[in-house]
Short mmCIF file of C-alpha atoms and ligand atoms in Angstrom, two decimals:
data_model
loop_
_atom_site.label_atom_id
_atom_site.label_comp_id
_atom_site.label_asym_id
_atom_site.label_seq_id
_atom_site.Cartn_x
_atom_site.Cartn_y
_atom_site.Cartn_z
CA UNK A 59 6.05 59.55 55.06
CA UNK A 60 5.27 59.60 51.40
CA UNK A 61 7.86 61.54 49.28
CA UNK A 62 6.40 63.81 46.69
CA UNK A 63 7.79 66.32 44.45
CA UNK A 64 7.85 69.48 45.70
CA UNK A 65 4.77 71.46 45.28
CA UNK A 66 4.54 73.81 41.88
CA UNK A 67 7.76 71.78 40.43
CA UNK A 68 6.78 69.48 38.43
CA UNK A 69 8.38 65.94 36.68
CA UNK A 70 8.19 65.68 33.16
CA UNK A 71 8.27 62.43 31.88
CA UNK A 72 9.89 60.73 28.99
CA UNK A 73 6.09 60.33 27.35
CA UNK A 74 5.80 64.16 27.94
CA UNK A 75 9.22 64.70 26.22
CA UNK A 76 9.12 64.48 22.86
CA UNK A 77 6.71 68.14 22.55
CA UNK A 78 9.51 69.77 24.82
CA UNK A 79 12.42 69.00 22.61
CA UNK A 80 10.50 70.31 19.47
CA UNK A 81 9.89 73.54 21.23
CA UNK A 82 13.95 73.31 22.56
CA UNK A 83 14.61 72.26 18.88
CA UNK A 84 12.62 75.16 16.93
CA UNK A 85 13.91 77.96 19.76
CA UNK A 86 17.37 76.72 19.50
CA UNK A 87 16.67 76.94 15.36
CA UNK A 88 15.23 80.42 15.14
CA UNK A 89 17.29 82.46 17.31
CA UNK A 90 20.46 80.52 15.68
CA UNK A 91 19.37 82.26 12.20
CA UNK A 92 19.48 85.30 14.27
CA UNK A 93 23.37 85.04 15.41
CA UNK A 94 22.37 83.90 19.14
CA UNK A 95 25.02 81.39 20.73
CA UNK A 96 24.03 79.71 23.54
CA UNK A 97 25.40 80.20 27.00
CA UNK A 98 24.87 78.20 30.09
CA UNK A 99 25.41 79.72 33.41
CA UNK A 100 25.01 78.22 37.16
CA UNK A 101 21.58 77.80 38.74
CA UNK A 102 22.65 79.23 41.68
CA UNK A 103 24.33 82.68 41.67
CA UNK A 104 25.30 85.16 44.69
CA UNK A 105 21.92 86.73 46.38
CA UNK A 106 23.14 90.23 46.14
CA UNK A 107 23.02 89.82 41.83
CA UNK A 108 19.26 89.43 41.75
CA UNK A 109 18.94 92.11 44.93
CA UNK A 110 20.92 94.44 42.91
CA UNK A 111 19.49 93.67 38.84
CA UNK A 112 16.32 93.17 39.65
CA UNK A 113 15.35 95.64 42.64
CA UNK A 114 14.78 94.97 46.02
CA UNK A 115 11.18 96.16 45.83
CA UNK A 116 9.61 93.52 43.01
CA UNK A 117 7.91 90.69 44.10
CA UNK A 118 10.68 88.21 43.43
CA UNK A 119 13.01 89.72 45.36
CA UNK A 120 10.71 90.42 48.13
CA UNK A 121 9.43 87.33 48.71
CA UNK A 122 9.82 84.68 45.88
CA UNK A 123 13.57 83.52 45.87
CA UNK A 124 14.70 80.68 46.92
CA UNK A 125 17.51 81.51 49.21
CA UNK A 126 19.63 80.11 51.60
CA UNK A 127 23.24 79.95 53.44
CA UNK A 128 26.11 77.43 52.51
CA UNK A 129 29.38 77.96 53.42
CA UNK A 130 29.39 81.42 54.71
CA UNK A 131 27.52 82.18 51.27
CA UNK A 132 24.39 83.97 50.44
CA UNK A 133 22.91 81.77 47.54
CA UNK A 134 19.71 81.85 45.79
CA UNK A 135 18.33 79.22 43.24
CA UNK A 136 17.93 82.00 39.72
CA UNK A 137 14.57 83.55 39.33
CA UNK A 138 15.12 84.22 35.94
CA UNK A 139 18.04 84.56 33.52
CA UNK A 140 18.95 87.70 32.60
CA UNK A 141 20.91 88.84 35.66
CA UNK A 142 23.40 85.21 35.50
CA UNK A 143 23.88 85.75 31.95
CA UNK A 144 24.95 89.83 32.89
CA UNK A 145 27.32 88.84 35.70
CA UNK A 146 29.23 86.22 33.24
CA UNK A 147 29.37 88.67 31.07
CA UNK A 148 30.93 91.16 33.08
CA UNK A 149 32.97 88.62 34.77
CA UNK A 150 34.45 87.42 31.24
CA UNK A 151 35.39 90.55 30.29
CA UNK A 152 33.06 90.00 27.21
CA UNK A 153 32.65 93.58 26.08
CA UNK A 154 36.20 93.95 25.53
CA UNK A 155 36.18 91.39 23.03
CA UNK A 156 33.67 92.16 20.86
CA UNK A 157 31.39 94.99 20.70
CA UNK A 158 28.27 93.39 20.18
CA UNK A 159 27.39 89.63 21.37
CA UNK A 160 24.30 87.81 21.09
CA UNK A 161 23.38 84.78 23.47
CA UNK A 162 20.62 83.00 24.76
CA UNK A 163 19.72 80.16 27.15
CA UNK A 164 17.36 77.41 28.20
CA UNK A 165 16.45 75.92 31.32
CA UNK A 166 15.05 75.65 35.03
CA UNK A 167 13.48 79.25 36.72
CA UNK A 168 12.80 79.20 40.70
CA UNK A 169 10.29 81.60 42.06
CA UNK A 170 8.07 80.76 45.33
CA UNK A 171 4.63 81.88 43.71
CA UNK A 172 1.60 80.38 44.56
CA UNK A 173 1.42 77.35 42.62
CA UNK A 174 -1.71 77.77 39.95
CA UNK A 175 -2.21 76.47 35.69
CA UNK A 176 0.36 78.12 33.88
CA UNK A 177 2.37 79.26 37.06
CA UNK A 178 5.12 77.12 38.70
CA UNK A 179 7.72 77.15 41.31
CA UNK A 180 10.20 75.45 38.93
CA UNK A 181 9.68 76.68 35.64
CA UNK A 182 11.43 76.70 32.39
CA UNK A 183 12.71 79.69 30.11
CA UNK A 184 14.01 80.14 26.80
CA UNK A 185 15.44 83.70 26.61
CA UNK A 186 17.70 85.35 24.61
CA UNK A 187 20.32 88.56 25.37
CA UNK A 188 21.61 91.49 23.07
CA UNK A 189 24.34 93.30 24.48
CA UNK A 190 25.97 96.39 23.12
CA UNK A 191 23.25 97.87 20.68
CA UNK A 192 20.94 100.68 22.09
CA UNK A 193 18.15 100.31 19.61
CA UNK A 194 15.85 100.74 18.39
CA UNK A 195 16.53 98.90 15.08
CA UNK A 196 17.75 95.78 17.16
CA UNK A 197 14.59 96.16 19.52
CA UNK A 198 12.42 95.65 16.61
CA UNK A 199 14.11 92.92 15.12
CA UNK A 200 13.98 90.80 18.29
CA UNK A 201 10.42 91.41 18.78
CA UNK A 202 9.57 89.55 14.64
CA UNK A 203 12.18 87.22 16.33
CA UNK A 204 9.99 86.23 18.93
CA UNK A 205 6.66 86.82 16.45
CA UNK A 206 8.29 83.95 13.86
CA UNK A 207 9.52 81.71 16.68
CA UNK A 208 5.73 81.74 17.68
CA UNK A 209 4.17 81.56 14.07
CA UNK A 210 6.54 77.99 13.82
CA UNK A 211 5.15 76.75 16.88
CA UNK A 212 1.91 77.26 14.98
CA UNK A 213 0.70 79.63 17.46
CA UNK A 214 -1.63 82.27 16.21
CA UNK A 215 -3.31 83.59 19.01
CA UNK A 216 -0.67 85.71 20.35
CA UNK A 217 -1.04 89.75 20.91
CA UNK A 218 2.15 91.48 21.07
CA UNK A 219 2.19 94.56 23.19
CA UNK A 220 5.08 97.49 23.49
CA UNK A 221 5.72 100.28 25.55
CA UNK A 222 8.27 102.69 26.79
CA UNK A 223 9.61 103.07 29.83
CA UNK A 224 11.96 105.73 28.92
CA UNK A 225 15.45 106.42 30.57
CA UNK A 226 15.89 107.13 34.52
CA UNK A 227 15.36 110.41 34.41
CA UNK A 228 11.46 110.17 32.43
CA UNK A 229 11.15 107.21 34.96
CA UNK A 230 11.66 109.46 37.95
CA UNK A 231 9.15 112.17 36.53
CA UNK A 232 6.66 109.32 35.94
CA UNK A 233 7.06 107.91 38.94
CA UNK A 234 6.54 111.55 40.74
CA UNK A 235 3.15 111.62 38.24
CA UNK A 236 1.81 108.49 39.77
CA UNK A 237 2.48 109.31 43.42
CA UNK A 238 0.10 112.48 42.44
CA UNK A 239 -2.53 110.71 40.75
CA UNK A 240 -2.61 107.72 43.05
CA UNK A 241 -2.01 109.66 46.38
CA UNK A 242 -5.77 111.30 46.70
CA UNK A 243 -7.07 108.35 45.39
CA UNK A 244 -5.06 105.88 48.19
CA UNK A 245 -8.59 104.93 49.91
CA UNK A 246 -10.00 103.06 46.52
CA UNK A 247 -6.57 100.78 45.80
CA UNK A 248 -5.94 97.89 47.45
CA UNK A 249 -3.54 97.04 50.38
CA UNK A 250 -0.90 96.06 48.32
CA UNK A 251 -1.15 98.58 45.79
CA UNK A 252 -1.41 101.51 48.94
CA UNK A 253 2.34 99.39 49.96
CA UNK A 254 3.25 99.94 46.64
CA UNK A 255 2.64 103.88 46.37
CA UNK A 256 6.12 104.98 48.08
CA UNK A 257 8.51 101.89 47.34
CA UNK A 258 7.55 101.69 43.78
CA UNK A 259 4.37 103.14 42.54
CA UNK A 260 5.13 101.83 38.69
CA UNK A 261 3.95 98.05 40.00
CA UNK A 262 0.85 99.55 40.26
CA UNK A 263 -0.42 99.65 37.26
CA UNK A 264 0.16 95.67 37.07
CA UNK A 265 -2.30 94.77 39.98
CA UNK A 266 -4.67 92.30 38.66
CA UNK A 267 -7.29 93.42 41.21
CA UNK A 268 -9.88 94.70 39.51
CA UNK A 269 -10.37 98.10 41.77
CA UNK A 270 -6.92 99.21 41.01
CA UNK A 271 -7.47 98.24 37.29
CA UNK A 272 -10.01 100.89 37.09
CA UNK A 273 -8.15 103.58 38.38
CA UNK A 274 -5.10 102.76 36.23
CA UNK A 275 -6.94 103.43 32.88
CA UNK A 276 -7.10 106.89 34.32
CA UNK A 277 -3.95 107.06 35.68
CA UNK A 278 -1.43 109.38 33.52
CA UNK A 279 0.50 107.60 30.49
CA UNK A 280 4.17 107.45 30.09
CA UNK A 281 3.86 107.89 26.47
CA UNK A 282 3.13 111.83 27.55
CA UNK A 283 6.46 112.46 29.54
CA UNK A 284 8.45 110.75 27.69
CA UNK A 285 11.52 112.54 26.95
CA UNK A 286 12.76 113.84 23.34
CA UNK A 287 15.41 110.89 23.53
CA UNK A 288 13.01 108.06 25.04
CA UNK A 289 9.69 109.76 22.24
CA UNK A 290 12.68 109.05 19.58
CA UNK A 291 13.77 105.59 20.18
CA UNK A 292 10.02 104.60 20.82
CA UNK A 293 8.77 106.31 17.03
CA UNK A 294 12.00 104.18 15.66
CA UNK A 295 11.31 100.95 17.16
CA UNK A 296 7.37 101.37 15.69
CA UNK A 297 9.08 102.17 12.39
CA UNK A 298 11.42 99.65 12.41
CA UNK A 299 8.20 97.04 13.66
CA UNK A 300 6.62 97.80 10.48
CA UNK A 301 8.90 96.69 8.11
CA UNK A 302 8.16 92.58 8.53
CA UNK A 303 4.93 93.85 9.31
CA UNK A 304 5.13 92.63 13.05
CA UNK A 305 1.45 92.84 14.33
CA UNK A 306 1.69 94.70 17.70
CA UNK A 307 -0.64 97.25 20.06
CA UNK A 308 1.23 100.02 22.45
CA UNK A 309 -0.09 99.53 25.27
CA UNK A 310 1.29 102.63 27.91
CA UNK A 311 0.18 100.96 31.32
CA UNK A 312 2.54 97.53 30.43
CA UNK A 313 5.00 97.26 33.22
CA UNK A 314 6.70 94.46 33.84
CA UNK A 315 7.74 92.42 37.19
CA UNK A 316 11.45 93.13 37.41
CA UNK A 317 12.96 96.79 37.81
CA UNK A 318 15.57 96.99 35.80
CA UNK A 319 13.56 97.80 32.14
CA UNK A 320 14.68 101.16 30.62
CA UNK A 321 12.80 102.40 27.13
CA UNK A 322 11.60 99.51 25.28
CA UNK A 323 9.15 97.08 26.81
CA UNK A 324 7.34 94.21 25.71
CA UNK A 325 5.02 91.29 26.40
CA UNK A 326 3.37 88.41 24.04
CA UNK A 327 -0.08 87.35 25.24
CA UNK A 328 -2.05 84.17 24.36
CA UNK A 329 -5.19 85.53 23.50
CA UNK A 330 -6.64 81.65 22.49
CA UNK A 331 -7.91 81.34 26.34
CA UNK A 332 -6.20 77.86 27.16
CA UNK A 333 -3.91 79.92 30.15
CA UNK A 334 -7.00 81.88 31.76
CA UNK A 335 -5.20 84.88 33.76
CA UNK A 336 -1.63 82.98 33.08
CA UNK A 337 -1.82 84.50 29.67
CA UNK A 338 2.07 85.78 29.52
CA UNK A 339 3.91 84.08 27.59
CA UNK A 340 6.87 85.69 27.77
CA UNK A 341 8.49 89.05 27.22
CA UNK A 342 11.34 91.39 27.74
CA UNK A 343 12.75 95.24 27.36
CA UNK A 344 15.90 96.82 27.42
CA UNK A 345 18.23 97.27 30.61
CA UNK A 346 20.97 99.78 29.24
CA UNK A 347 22.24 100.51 33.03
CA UNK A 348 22.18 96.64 34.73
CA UNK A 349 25.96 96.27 33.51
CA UNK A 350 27.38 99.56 34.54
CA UNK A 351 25.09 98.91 37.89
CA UNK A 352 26.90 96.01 38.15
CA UNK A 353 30.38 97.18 38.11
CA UNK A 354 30.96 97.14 34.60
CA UNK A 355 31.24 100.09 31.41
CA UNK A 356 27.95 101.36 30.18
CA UNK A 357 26.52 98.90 27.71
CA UNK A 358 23.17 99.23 25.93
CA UNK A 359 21.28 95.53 26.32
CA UNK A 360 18.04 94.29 25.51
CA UNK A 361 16.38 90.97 26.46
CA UNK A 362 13.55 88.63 26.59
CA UNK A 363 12.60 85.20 28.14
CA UNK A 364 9.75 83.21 27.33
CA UNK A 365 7.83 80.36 29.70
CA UNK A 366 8.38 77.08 28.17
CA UNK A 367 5.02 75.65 30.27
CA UNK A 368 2.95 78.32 28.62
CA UNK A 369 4.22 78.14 25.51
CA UNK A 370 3.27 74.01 25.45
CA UNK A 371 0.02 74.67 27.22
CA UNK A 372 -1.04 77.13 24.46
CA UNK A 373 0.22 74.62 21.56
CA UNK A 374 -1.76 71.90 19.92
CA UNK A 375 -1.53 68.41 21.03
CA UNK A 376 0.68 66.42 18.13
CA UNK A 377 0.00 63.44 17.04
CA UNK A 378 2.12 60.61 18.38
CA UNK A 379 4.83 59.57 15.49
CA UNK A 380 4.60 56.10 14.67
CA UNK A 381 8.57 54.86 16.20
CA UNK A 382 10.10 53.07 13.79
CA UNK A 383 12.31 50.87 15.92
CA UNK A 384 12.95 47.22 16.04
CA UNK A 385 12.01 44.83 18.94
CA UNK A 386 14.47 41.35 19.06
CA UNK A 387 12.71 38.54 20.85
CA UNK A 388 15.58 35.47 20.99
CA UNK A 389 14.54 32.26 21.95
CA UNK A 390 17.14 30.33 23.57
CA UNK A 391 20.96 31.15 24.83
CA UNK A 392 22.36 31.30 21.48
CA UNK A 393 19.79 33.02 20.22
CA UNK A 394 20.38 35.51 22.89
CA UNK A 395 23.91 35.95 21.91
CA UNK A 396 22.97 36.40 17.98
CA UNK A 397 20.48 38.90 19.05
CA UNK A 398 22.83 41.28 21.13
CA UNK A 399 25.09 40.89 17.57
CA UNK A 400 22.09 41.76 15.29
CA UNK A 401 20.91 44.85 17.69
CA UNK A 402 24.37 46.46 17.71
CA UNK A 403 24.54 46.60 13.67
CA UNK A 404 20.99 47.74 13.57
CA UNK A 405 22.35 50.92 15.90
CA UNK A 406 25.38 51.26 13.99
CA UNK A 407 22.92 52.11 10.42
CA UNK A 408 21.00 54.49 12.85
CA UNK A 409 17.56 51.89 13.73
CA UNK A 410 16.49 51.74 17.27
CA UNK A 411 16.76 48.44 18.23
CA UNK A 412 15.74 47.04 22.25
CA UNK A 413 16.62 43.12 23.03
CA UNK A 414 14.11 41.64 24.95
CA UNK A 415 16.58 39.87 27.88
CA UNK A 416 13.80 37.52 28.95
CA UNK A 417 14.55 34.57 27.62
CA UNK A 418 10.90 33.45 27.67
CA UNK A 419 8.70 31.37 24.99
CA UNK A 420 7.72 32.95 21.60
CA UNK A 421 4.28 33.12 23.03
CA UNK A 422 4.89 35.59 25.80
CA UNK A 423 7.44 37.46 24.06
CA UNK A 424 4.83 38.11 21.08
CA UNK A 425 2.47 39.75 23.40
CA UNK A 426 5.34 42.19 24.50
CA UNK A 427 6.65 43.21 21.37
CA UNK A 428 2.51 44.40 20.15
CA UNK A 429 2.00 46.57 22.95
CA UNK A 430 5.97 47.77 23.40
CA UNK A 431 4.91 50.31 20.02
CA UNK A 432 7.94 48.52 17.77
CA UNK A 433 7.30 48.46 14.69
CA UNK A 434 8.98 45.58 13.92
CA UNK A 435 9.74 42.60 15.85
CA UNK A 436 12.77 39.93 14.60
CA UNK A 437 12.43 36.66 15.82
CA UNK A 438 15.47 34.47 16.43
CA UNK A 439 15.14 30.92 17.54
CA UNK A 440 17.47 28.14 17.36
CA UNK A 441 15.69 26.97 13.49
CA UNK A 442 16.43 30.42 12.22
CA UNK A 443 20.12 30.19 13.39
CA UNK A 444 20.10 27.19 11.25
CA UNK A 445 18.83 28.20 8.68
CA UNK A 446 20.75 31.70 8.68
CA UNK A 447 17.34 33.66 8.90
CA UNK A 448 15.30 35.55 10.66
CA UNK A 449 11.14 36.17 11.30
CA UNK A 450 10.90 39.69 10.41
CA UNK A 451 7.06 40.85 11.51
CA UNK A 452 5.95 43.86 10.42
CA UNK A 453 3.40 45.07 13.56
CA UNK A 454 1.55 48.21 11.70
CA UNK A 455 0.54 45.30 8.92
CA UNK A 456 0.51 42.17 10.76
CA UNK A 457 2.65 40.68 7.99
CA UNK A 458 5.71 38.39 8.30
CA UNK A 459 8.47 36.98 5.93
CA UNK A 460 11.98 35.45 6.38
CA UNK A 461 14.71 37.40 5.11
CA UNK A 462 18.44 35.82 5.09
CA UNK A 463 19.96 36.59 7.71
CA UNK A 464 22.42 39.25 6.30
CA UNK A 465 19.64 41.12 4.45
CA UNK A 466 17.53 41.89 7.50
CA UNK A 467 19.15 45.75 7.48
CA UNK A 468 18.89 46.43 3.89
CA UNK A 469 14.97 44.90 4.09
CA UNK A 470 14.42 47.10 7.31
CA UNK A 471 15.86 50.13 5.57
CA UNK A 472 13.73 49.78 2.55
CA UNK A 473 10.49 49.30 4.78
CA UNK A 474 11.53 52.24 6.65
CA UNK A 475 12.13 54.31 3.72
CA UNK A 476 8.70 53.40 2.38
CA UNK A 477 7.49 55.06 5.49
CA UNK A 478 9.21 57.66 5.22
CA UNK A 479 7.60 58.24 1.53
P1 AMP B 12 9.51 87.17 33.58
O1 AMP B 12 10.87 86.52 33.79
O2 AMP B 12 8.80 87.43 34.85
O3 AMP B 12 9.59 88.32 32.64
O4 AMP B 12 8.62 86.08 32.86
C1 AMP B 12 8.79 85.68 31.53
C2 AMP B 12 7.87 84.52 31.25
O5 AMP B 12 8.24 83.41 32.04
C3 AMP B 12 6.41 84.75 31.60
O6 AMP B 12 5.74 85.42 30.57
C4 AMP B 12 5.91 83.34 31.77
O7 AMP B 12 5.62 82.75 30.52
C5 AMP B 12 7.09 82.64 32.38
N1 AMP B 12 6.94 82.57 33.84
C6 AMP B 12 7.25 83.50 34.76
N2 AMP B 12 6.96 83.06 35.99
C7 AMP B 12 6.45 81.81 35.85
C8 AMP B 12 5.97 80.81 36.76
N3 AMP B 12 5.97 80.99 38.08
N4 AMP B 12 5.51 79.65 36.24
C9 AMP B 12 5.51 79.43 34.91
N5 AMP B 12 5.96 80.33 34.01
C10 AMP B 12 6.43 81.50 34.46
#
């Protein structure tokens, strides 16, 4: 049998890495500036947490978690972040510390979809958590968050879209306004859209088949129900967006795939057209009642996550940095010795040095070093030892010259440096 990854999780190799950690890096950067700390939480969490956060009637829940029995233990591998990061915050006791805490996190999503561009079954988020500030100042100012996190990616062709949902008791009027306006019209939506009409008519409005899409833009807006509360908070929050001057567009039929969103809602879209209908890059509301749900005091949060896969699909491809490291090709058992010496100091004063352990003639080793991507290779035979030298070759230049021993590192330095310039 030939063993394969499993399908929609995907390796990423170490050629592949170098565009993650820039994205980790400039996440990581931004939401540091913001007062986020990160927090890391276990992959696998208690069933009943993402049953209870994020409703029994969404899709994950329904049918995309990976779940299974250990121990006399209902475990599932995390959809998503947001409900781990609530339950340690819960079970730490964190609100009676401080009254307001900011934290976000990195790392591996599992959701059984089916496997497409842009849509995995191992995925990776970056998503961020505000707990203990109802908005809507705090709303807005995670949204620019997101908007400059995007701008320093370099990505421009992003739409940023808000809504409200309002509070529970707006929802439940909306909810009884779609069951009205959907009801007569049951025979035009499709099957899963007619399932969705009595366990949670809301999901609706984000079928992508293109039947229900054109009864939605009829369908009645939240915007109108919204209560004097929920109108408030929204008119704030679109206030509060224009002060950086965050481009955005309300859009009143964006729902989102996870039930517990109160009031505040938003989504970023690549509009460039790399992701086709994977265009999602990430988004987020509030959830003021997911703590108290969960056992704990009422506490106003607001959160986002963004898909790292997306985010990378949607940047440009960077040019591959010339490495600056140093290749050591010793000729001889002595050499060998002299080279594993010379490697360590070149580590110590922060150069990337690899020892070729071969122990082969200069004329194969040559060969290796040119296509290894060194830039520089340092010959060490058993003359050189003699003579307390060493063939330094440049590789970008095809040059070579024979510095004394002892000022190979200050010689390396300086050619680095002039790179560097
Ligand atoms: P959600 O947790 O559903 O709000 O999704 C937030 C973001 O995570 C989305 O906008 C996507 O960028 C990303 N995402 C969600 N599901 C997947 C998936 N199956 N594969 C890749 N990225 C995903």
């Amino acid at each position: 049998m030939e063993l394969r990854a499993v399908k929609g999780m995907n390796d990423i190799l170490p050629e592949e890495i170098g565009r993650w950690h820039r994205l980790e890096t400039t996440f990581r950067r931004v939401v540091e500036l913001y007062g986020y700390r990160e927090v890391r939480t276990p992959i696998v969490e208690p069933t009943q947490l993402f049953v209870r956060s994020i409703g029994e009637a969404t899709d994950v829940v329904e049918k995309e978690m990976y779940s299974f029995r250990r121990h006399d233990d209902d475990l599932t591998l995390r959809p998503e972040g947001t409900a781990g990061a609530a339950r340690a915050y819960l079970e730490h006791k964190v609100h009676a510390r401080e009254p307001v805490s900011r934290w976000y996190y990195l790392g591996p999503m599992f959701r059984g979809e089916r496997p497409a561009r842009g849509r995995y079954r191992q995925f990776y988020q970056a998503g961020a958590e505000l707990y203990g500030e109802a908005g809507p100042l705090c709303d807005a100012e995670m949204i620019d968050m997101l908007a400059r996190f995007l701008q320093q990616l370099g990505l421009h062709q992003v739409e940023v879209l808000i809504n409200s949902l309002g509070g529970p008791t707006t929802r439940q009027r909306y909810r009884q306004a779609l069951v009205d306006f959907f009801t007569p019209r049951a025979d035009q939506l499709s099957d899963d859209s007619r399932r969705r009409l009595e366990k949670n008519p809301l999901r609706i409005l984000d079928s992508k088949a293109a039947s229900d899409q054109a009864l939605c833009a009829e369908a009645p807006s939240i915007l109108d129900v919204l209560d004097d509360d929920d109108q408030a908070h929204f008119d704030g929050l679109r206030r509060y967006l224009d002060v950086p001057k965050t481009p955005y567009r309300v859009d009143p039929r964006l729902v989102r795939g996870l039930d517990y969103y109160t009031r505040t809602l938003f989504e970023l879209r690549g509009t460039g057209g790399e992701l086709g209908a994977q265009n999602a890059l990430g988004g987020g509301g509030r959830y003021d009642h997911m703590i108290r749900e969960l056992g704990g005091p009422d506490t106003p949060c607001i959160g986002f996550a963004l898909g790292l896969e997306r985010l990378l699909l949607a940047m440009e491809p960077e040019p591959i940095a010339q490495a600056g490291w140093v290749y050591v090709a010793p000729l001889g058992e002595a050499a060998q010795r002299e080279a594993l010496r010379l490697a360590t100091e070149l580590r110590e004063a922060g150069i990337e040095a690899r020892v070729d352990g071969r122990g082969q003639k200069l004329n194969r080793m040559l060969p290796r070093a040119s296509s290894s991507g060194a830039r520089f290779c340092v010959i060490l035979g058993d003359g050189e030892l003699e003579r307390g030298i060493v063939a330094l070759k440049d590789l970008a230049t095809h040059t070579q010259e024979e510095p004394a021993r002892d000022r190979l590192l200050p010689r390396l330095r300086e050619l680095l440096g002039e790179d560097a310039r």
